PDB file of C-alpha atoms in Angstrom:
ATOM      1  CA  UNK A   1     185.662  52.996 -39.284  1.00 53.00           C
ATOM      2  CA  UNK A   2     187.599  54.702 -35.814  1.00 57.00           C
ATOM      3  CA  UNK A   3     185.434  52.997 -33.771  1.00 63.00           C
ATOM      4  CA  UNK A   4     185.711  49.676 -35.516  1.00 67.00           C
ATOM      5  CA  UNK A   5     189.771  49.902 -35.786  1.00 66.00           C
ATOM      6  CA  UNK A   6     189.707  49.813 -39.394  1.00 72.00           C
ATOM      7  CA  UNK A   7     191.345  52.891 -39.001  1.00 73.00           C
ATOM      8  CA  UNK A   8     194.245  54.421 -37.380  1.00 77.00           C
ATOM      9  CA  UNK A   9     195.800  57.903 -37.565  1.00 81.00           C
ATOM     10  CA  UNK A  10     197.899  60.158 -35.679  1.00 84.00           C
ATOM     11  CA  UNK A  11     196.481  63.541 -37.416  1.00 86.00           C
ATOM     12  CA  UNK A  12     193.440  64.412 -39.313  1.00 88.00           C
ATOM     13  CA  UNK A  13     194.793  67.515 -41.606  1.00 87.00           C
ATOM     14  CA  UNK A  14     191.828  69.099 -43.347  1.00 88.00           C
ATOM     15  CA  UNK A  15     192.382  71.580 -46.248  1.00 89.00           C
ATOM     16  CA  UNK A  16     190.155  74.541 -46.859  1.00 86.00           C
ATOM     17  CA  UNK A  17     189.321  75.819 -50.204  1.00 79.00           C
ATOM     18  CA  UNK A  18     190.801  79.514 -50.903  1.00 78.00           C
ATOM     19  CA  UNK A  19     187.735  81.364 -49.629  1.00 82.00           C
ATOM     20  CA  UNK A  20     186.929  79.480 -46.697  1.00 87.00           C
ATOM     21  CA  UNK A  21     186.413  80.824 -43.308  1.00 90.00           C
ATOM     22  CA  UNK A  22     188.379  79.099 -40.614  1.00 90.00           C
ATOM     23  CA  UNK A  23     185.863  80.094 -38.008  1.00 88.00           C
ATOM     24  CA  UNK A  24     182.618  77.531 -38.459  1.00 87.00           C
ATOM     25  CA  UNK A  25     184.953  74.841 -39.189  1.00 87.00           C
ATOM     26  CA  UNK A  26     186.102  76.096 -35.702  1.00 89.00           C
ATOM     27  CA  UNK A  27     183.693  75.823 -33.874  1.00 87.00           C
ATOM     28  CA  UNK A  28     182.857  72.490 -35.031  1.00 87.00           C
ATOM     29  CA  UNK A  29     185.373  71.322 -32.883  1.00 88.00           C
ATOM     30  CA  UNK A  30     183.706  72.670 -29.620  1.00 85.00           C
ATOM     31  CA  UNK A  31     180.117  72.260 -30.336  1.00 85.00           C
ATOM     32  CA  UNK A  32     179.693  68.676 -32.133  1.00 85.00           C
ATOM     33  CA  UNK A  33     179.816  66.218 -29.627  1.00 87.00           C
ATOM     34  CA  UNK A  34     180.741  63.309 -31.392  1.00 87.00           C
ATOM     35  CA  UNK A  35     183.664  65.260 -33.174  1.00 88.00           C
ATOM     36  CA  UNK A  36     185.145  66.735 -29.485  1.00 85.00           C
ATOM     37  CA  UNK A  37     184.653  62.697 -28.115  1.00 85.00           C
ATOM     38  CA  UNK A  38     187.294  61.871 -30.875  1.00 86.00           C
ATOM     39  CA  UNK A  39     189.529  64.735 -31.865  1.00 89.00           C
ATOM     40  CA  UNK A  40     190.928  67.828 -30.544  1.00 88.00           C
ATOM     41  CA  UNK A  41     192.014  70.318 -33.024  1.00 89.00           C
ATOM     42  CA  UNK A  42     195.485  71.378 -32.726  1.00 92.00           C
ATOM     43  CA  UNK A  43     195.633  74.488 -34.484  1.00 93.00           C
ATOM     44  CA  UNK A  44     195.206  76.608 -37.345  1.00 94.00           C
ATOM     45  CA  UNK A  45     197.531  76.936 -40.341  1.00 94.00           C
ATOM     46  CA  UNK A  46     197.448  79.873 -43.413  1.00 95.00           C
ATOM     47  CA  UNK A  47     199.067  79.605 -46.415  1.00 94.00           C
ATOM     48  CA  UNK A  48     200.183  83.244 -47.713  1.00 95.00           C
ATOM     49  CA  UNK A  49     200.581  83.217 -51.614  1.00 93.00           C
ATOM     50  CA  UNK A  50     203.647  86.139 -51.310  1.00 92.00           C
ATOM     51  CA  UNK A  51     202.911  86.931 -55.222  1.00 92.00           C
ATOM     52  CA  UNK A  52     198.964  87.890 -54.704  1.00 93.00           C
ATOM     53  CA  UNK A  53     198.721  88.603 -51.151  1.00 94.00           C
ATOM     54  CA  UNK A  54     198.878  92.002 -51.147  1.00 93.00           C
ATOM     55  CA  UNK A  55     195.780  92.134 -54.043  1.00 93.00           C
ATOM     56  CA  UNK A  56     193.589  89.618 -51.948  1.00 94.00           C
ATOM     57  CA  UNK A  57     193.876  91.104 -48.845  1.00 95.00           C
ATOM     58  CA  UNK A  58     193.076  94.752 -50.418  1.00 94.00           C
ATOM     59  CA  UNK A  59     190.427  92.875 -52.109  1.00 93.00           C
ATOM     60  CA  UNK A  60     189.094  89.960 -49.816  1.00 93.00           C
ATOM     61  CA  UNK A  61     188.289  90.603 -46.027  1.00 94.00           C
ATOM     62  CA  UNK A  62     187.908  86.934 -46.058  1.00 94.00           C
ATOM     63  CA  UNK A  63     191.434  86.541 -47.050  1.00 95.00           C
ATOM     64  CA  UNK A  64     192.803  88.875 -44.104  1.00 96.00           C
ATOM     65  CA  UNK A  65     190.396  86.922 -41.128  1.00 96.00           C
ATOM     66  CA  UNK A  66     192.293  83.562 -42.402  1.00 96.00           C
ATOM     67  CA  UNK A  67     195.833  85.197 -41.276  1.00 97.00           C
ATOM     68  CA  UNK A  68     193.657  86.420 -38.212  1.00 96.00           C
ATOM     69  CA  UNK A  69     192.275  82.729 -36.996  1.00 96.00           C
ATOM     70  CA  UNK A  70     195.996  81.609 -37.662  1.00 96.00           C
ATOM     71  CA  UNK A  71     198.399  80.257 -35.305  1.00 94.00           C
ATOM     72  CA  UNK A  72     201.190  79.911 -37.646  1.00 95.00           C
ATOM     73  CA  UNK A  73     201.482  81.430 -40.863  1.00 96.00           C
ATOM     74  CA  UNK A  74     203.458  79.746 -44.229  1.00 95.00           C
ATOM     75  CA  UNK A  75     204.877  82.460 -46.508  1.00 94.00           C
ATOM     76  CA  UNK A  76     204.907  80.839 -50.033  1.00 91.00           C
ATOM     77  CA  UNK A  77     206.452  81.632 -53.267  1.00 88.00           C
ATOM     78  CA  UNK A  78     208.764  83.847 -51.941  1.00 82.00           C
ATOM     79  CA  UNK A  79     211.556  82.001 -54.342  1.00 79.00           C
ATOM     80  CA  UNK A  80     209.466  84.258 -57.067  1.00 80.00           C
ATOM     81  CA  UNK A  81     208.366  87.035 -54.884  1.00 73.00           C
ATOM     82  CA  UNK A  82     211.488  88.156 -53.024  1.00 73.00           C
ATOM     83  CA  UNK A  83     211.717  89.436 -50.058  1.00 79.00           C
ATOM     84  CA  UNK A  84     208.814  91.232 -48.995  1.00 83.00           C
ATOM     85  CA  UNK A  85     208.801  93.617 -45.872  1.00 88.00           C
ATOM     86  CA  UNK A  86     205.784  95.397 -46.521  1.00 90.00           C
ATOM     87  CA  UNK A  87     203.998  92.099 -46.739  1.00 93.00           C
ATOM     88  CA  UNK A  88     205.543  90.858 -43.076  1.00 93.00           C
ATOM     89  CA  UNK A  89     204.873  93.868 -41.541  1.00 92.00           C
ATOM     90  CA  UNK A  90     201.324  93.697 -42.704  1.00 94.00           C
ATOM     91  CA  UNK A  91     200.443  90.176 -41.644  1.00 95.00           C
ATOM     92  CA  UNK A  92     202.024  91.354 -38.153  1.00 93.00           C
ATOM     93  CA  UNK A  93     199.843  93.919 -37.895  1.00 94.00           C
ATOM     94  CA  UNK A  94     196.896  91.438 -38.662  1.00 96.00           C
ATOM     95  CA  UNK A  95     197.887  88.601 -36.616  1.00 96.00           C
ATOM     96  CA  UNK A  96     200.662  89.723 -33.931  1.00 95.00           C
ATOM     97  CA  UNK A  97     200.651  86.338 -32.322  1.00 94.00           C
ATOM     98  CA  UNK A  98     201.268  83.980 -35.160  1.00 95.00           C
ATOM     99  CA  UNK A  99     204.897  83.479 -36.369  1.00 94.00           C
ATOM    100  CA  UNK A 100     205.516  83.307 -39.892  1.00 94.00           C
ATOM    101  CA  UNK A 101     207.354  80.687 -41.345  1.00 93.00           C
ATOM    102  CA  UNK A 102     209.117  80.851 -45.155  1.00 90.00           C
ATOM    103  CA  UNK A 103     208.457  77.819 -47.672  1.00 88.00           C
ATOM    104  CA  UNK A 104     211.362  78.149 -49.965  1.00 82.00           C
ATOM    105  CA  UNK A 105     210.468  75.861 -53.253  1.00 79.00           C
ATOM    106  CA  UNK A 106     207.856  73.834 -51.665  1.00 79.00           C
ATOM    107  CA  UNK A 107     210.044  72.722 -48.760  1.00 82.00           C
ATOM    108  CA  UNK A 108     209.194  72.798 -45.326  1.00 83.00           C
ATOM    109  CA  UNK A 109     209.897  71.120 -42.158  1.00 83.00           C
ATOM    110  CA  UNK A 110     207.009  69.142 -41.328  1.00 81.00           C
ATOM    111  CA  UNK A 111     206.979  69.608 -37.597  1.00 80.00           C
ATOM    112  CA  UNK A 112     205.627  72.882 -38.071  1.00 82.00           C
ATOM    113  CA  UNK A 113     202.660  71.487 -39.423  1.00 83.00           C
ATOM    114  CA  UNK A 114     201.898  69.611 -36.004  1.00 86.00           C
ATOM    115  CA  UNK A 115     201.773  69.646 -32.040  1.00 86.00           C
ATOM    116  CA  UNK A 116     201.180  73.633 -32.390  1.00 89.00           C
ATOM    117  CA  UNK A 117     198.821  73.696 -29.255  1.00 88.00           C
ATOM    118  CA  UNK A 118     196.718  76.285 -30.816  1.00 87.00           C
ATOM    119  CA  UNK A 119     193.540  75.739 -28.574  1.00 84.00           C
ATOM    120  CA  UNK A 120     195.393  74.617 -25.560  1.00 82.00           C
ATOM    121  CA  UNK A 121     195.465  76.681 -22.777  1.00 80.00           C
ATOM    122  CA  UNK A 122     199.168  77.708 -22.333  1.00 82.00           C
ATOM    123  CA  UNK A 123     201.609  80.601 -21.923  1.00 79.00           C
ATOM    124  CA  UNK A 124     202.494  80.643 -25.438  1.00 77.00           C
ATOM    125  CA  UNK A 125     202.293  84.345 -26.239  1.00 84.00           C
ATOM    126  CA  UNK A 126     205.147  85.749 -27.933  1.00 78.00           C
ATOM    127  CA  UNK A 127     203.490  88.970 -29.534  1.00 81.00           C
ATOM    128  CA  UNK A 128     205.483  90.138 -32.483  1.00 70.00           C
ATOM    129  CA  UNK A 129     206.181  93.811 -33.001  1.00 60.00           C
ATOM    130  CA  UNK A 130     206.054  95.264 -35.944  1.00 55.00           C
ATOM    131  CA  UNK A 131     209.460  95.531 -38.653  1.00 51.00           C
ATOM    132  CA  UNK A 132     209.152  99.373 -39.109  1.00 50.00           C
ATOM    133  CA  UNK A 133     207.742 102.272 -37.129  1.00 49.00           C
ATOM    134  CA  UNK A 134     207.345 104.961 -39.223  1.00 46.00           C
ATOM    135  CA  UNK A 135     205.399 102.997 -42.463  1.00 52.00           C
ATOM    136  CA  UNK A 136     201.679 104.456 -42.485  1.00 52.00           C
ATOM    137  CA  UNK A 137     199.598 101.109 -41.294  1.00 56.00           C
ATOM    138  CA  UNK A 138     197.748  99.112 -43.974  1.00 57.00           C
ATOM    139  CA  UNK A 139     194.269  99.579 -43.710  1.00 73.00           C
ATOM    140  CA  UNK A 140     193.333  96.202 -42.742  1.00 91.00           C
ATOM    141  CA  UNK A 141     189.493  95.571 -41.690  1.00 94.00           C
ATOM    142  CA  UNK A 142     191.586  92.237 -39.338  1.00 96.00           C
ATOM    143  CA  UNK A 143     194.229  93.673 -36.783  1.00 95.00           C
ATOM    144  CA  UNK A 144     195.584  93.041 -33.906  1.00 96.00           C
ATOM    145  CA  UNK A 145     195.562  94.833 -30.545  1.00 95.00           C
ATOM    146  CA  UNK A 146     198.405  94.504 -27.825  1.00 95.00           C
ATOM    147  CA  UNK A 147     197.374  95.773 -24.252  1.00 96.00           C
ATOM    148  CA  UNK A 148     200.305  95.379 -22.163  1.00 95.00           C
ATOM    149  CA  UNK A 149     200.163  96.536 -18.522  1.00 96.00           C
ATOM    150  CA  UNK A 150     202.889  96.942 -16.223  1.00 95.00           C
ATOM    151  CA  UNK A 151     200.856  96.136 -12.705  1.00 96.00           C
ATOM    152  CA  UNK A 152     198.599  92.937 -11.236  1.00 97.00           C
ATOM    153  CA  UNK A 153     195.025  94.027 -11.660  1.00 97.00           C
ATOM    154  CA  UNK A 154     191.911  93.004  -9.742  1.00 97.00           C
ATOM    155  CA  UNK A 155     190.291  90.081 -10.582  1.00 96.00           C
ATOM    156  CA  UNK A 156     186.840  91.139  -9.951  1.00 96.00           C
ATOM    157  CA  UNK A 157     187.291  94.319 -12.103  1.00 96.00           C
ATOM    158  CA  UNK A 158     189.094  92.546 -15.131  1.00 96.00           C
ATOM    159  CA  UNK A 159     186.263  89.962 -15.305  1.00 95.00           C
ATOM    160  CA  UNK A 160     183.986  92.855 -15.672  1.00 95.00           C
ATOM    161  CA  UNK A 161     186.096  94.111 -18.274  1.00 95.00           C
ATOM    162  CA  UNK A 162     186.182  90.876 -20.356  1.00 93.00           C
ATOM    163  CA  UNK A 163     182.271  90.051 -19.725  1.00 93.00           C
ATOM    164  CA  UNK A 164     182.047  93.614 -21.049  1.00 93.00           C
ATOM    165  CA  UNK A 165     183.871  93.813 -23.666  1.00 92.00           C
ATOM    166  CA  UNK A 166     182.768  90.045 -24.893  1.00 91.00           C
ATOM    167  CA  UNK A 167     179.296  90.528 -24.790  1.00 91.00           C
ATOM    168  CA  UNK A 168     179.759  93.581 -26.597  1.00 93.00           C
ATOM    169  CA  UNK A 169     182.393  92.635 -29.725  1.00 93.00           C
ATOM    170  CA  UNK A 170     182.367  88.524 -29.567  1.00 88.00           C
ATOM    171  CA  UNK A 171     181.209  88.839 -33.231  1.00 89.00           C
ATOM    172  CA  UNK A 172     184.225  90.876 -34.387  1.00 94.00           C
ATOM    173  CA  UNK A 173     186.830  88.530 -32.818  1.00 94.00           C
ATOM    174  CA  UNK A 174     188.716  86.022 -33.959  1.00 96.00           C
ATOM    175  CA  UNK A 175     191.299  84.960 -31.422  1.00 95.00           C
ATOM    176  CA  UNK A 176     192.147  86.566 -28.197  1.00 95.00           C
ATOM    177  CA  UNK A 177     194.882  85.925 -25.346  1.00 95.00           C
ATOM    178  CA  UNK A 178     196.093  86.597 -22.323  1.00 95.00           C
ATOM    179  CA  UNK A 179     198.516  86.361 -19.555  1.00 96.00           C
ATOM    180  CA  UNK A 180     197.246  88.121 -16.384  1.00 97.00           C
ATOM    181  CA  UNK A 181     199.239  89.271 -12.894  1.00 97.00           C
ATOM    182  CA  UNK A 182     195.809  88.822 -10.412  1.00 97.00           C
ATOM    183  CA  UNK A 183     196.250  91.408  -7.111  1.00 97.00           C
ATOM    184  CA  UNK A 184     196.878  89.260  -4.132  1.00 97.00           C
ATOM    185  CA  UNK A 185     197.356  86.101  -5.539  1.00 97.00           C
ATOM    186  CA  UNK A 186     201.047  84.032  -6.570  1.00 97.00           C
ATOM    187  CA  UNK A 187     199.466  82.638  -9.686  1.00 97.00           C
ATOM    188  CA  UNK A 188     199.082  84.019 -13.348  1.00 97.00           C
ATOM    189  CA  UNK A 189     195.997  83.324 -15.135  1.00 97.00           C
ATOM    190  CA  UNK A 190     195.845  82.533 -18.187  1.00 96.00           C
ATOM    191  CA  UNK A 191     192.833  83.496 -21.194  1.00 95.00           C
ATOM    192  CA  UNK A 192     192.026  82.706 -24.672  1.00 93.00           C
ATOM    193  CA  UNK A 193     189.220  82.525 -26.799  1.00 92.00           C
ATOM    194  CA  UNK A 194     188.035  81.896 -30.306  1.00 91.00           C
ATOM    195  CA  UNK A 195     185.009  83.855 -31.374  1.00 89.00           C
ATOM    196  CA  UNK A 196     182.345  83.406 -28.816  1.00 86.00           C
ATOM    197  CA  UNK A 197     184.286  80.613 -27.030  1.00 87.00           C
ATOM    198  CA  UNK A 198     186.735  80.905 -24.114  1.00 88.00           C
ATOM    199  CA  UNK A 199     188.310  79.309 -21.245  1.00 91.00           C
ATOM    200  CA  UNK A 200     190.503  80.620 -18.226  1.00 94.00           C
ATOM    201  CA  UNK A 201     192.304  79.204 -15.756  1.00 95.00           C
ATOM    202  CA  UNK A 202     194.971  79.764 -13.081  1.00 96.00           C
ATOM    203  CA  UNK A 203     198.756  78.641 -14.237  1.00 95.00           C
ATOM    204  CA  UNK A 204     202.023  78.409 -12.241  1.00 95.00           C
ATOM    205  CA  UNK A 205     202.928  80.873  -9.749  1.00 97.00           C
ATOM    206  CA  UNK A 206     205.158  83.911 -10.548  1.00 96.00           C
ATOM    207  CA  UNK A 207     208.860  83.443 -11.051  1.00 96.00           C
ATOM    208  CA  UNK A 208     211.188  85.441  -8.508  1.00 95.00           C
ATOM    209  CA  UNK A 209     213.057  87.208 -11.035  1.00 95.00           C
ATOM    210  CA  UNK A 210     209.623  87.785 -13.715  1.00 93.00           C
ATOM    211  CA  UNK A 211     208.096  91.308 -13.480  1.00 93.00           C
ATOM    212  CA  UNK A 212     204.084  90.600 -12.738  1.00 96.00           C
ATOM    213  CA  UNK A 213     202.154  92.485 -15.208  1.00 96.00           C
ATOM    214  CA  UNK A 214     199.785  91.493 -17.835  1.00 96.00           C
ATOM    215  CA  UNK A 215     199.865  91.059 -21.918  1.00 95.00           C
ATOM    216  CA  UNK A 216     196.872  90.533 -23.734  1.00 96.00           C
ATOM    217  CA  UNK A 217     196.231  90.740 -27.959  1.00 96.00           C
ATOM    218  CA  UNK A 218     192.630  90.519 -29.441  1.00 96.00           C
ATOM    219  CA  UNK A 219     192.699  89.765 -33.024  1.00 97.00           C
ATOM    220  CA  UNK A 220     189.242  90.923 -35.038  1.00 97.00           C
ATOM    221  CA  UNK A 221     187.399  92.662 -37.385  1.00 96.00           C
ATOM    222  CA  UNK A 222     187.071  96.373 -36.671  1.00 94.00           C
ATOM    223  CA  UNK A 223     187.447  96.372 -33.188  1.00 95.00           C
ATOM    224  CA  UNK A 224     187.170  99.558 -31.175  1.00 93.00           C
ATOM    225  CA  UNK A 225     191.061  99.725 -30.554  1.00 93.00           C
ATOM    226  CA  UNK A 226     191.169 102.968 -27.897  1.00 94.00           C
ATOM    227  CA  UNK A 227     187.940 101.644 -26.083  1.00 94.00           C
ATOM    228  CA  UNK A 228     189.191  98.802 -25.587  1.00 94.00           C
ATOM    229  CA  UNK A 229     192.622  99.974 -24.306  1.00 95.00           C
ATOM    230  CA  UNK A 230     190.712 102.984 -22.248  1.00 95.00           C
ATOM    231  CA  UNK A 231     188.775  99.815 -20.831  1.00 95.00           C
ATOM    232  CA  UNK A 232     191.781  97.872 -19.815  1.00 95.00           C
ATOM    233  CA  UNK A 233     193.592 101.027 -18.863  1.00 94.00           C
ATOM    234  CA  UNK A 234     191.141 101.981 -16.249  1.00 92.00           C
ATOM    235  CA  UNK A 235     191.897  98.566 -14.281  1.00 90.00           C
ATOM    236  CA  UNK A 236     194.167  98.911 -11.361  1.00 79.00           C
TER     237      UNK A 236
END
């Protein structure tokens, strides 16, 4: 039918059942040939129920890797719910990448639902903290880690790093991504992966005024958090 003209679409939006995990479907996308000749998949969406959320993720691992594959998360119900804080600062800690977006009553502006670039390489990476410091963490099995250094690195030793660390934990992550200040070069280079798949590439040069430095956040399942920031802190 695409290849005949019979039909014609702008987006192909295809909804998972509640216990579904995102990252298969995934990886579809990258691996079936016929399926990358004729779509690219622009990005990840999760519904969060705000009534049951806090149950399922206590009781569903499942439920907290679907807020960790995300790259923008719906908060519905929340004309029932209320306003939740412990809930926001939980799917923060999760997924610190994703922004989180409130259906009130069903509505929502459909442009959020489309051109999110989730799988493009960019410098989209706005890292949210979380709302309070002094709440005890939830103790999700899915979290996020922030590594931010203030210095370039070498690029030799930070590939060693990554090949490291990758070869070691690609079957605990979800999504990872990066912004990197390279020693001796103008450029910043940019990462991001899903699972065992990755790409990096050099962006735009440094602006005058931007301090060089790096920001990276791994999403996964029980990742070794201090290893991996002894790891990245042992770069120079």
């Amino acid at each position: 039918g695409i290849d005949k003209g019979a039909l014609d679409f702008d987006h192909v939006v295809i909804e998972c059942t509640g216990m579904a995990d995102p990252g298969p479907i995934t990886q579809t996308f990258f691996s079936n040939e016929l399926i990358c000749e004729r779509f690219m998949l622009d990005g990840i969406i999760t519904l969060v129920d705000a009534v049951h959320a806090q149950q399922q993720l206590d009781q569903f691992t499942i439920a907290q890797s679907q807020i960790g594959y995300a790259d923008r998360i719906l908060l519905t119900k929340t004309d029932v719910a209320g306003q939740d804080d412990a809930l926001l600062q939980r799917l923060q800690r999760i997924n610190a990448r994703a922004p989180i977006y409130t259906v009130v009553n069903g509505e929502i502006d459909l442009g959020l639902l489309f051109n999110v670039d989730g799988f493009m390489l960019n410098d989209k990476l706005t890292v949210k903290a979380p709302l309070f410091r002094f709440v005890a963490p939830q103790q999700n099995n899915v979290e996020s880690i922030v590594v931010e250094l203030d210095h370039a690195v070498d690029f030799a030793a930070v590939s060693d790093v990554m090949e490291g660390f990758l070869l070691k934990y690609a079957d605990n992550l979800l999504r990872y991504k990066g912004i990197l200040a390279i020693k001796g070069d103008d450029r910043r280079l940019l990462f991001q992966g899903v699972q065992r798949l990755y790409s990096a590439d050099w962006d735009r040069e440094w602006l005058p005024e931007e301090k060089r430095g790096c920001i990276m956040v791994f999403i996964g399942l029980e990742l070794p958090e201090q290893e991996i920031r002894d790891g990245f802190a042992r770069l120079m």
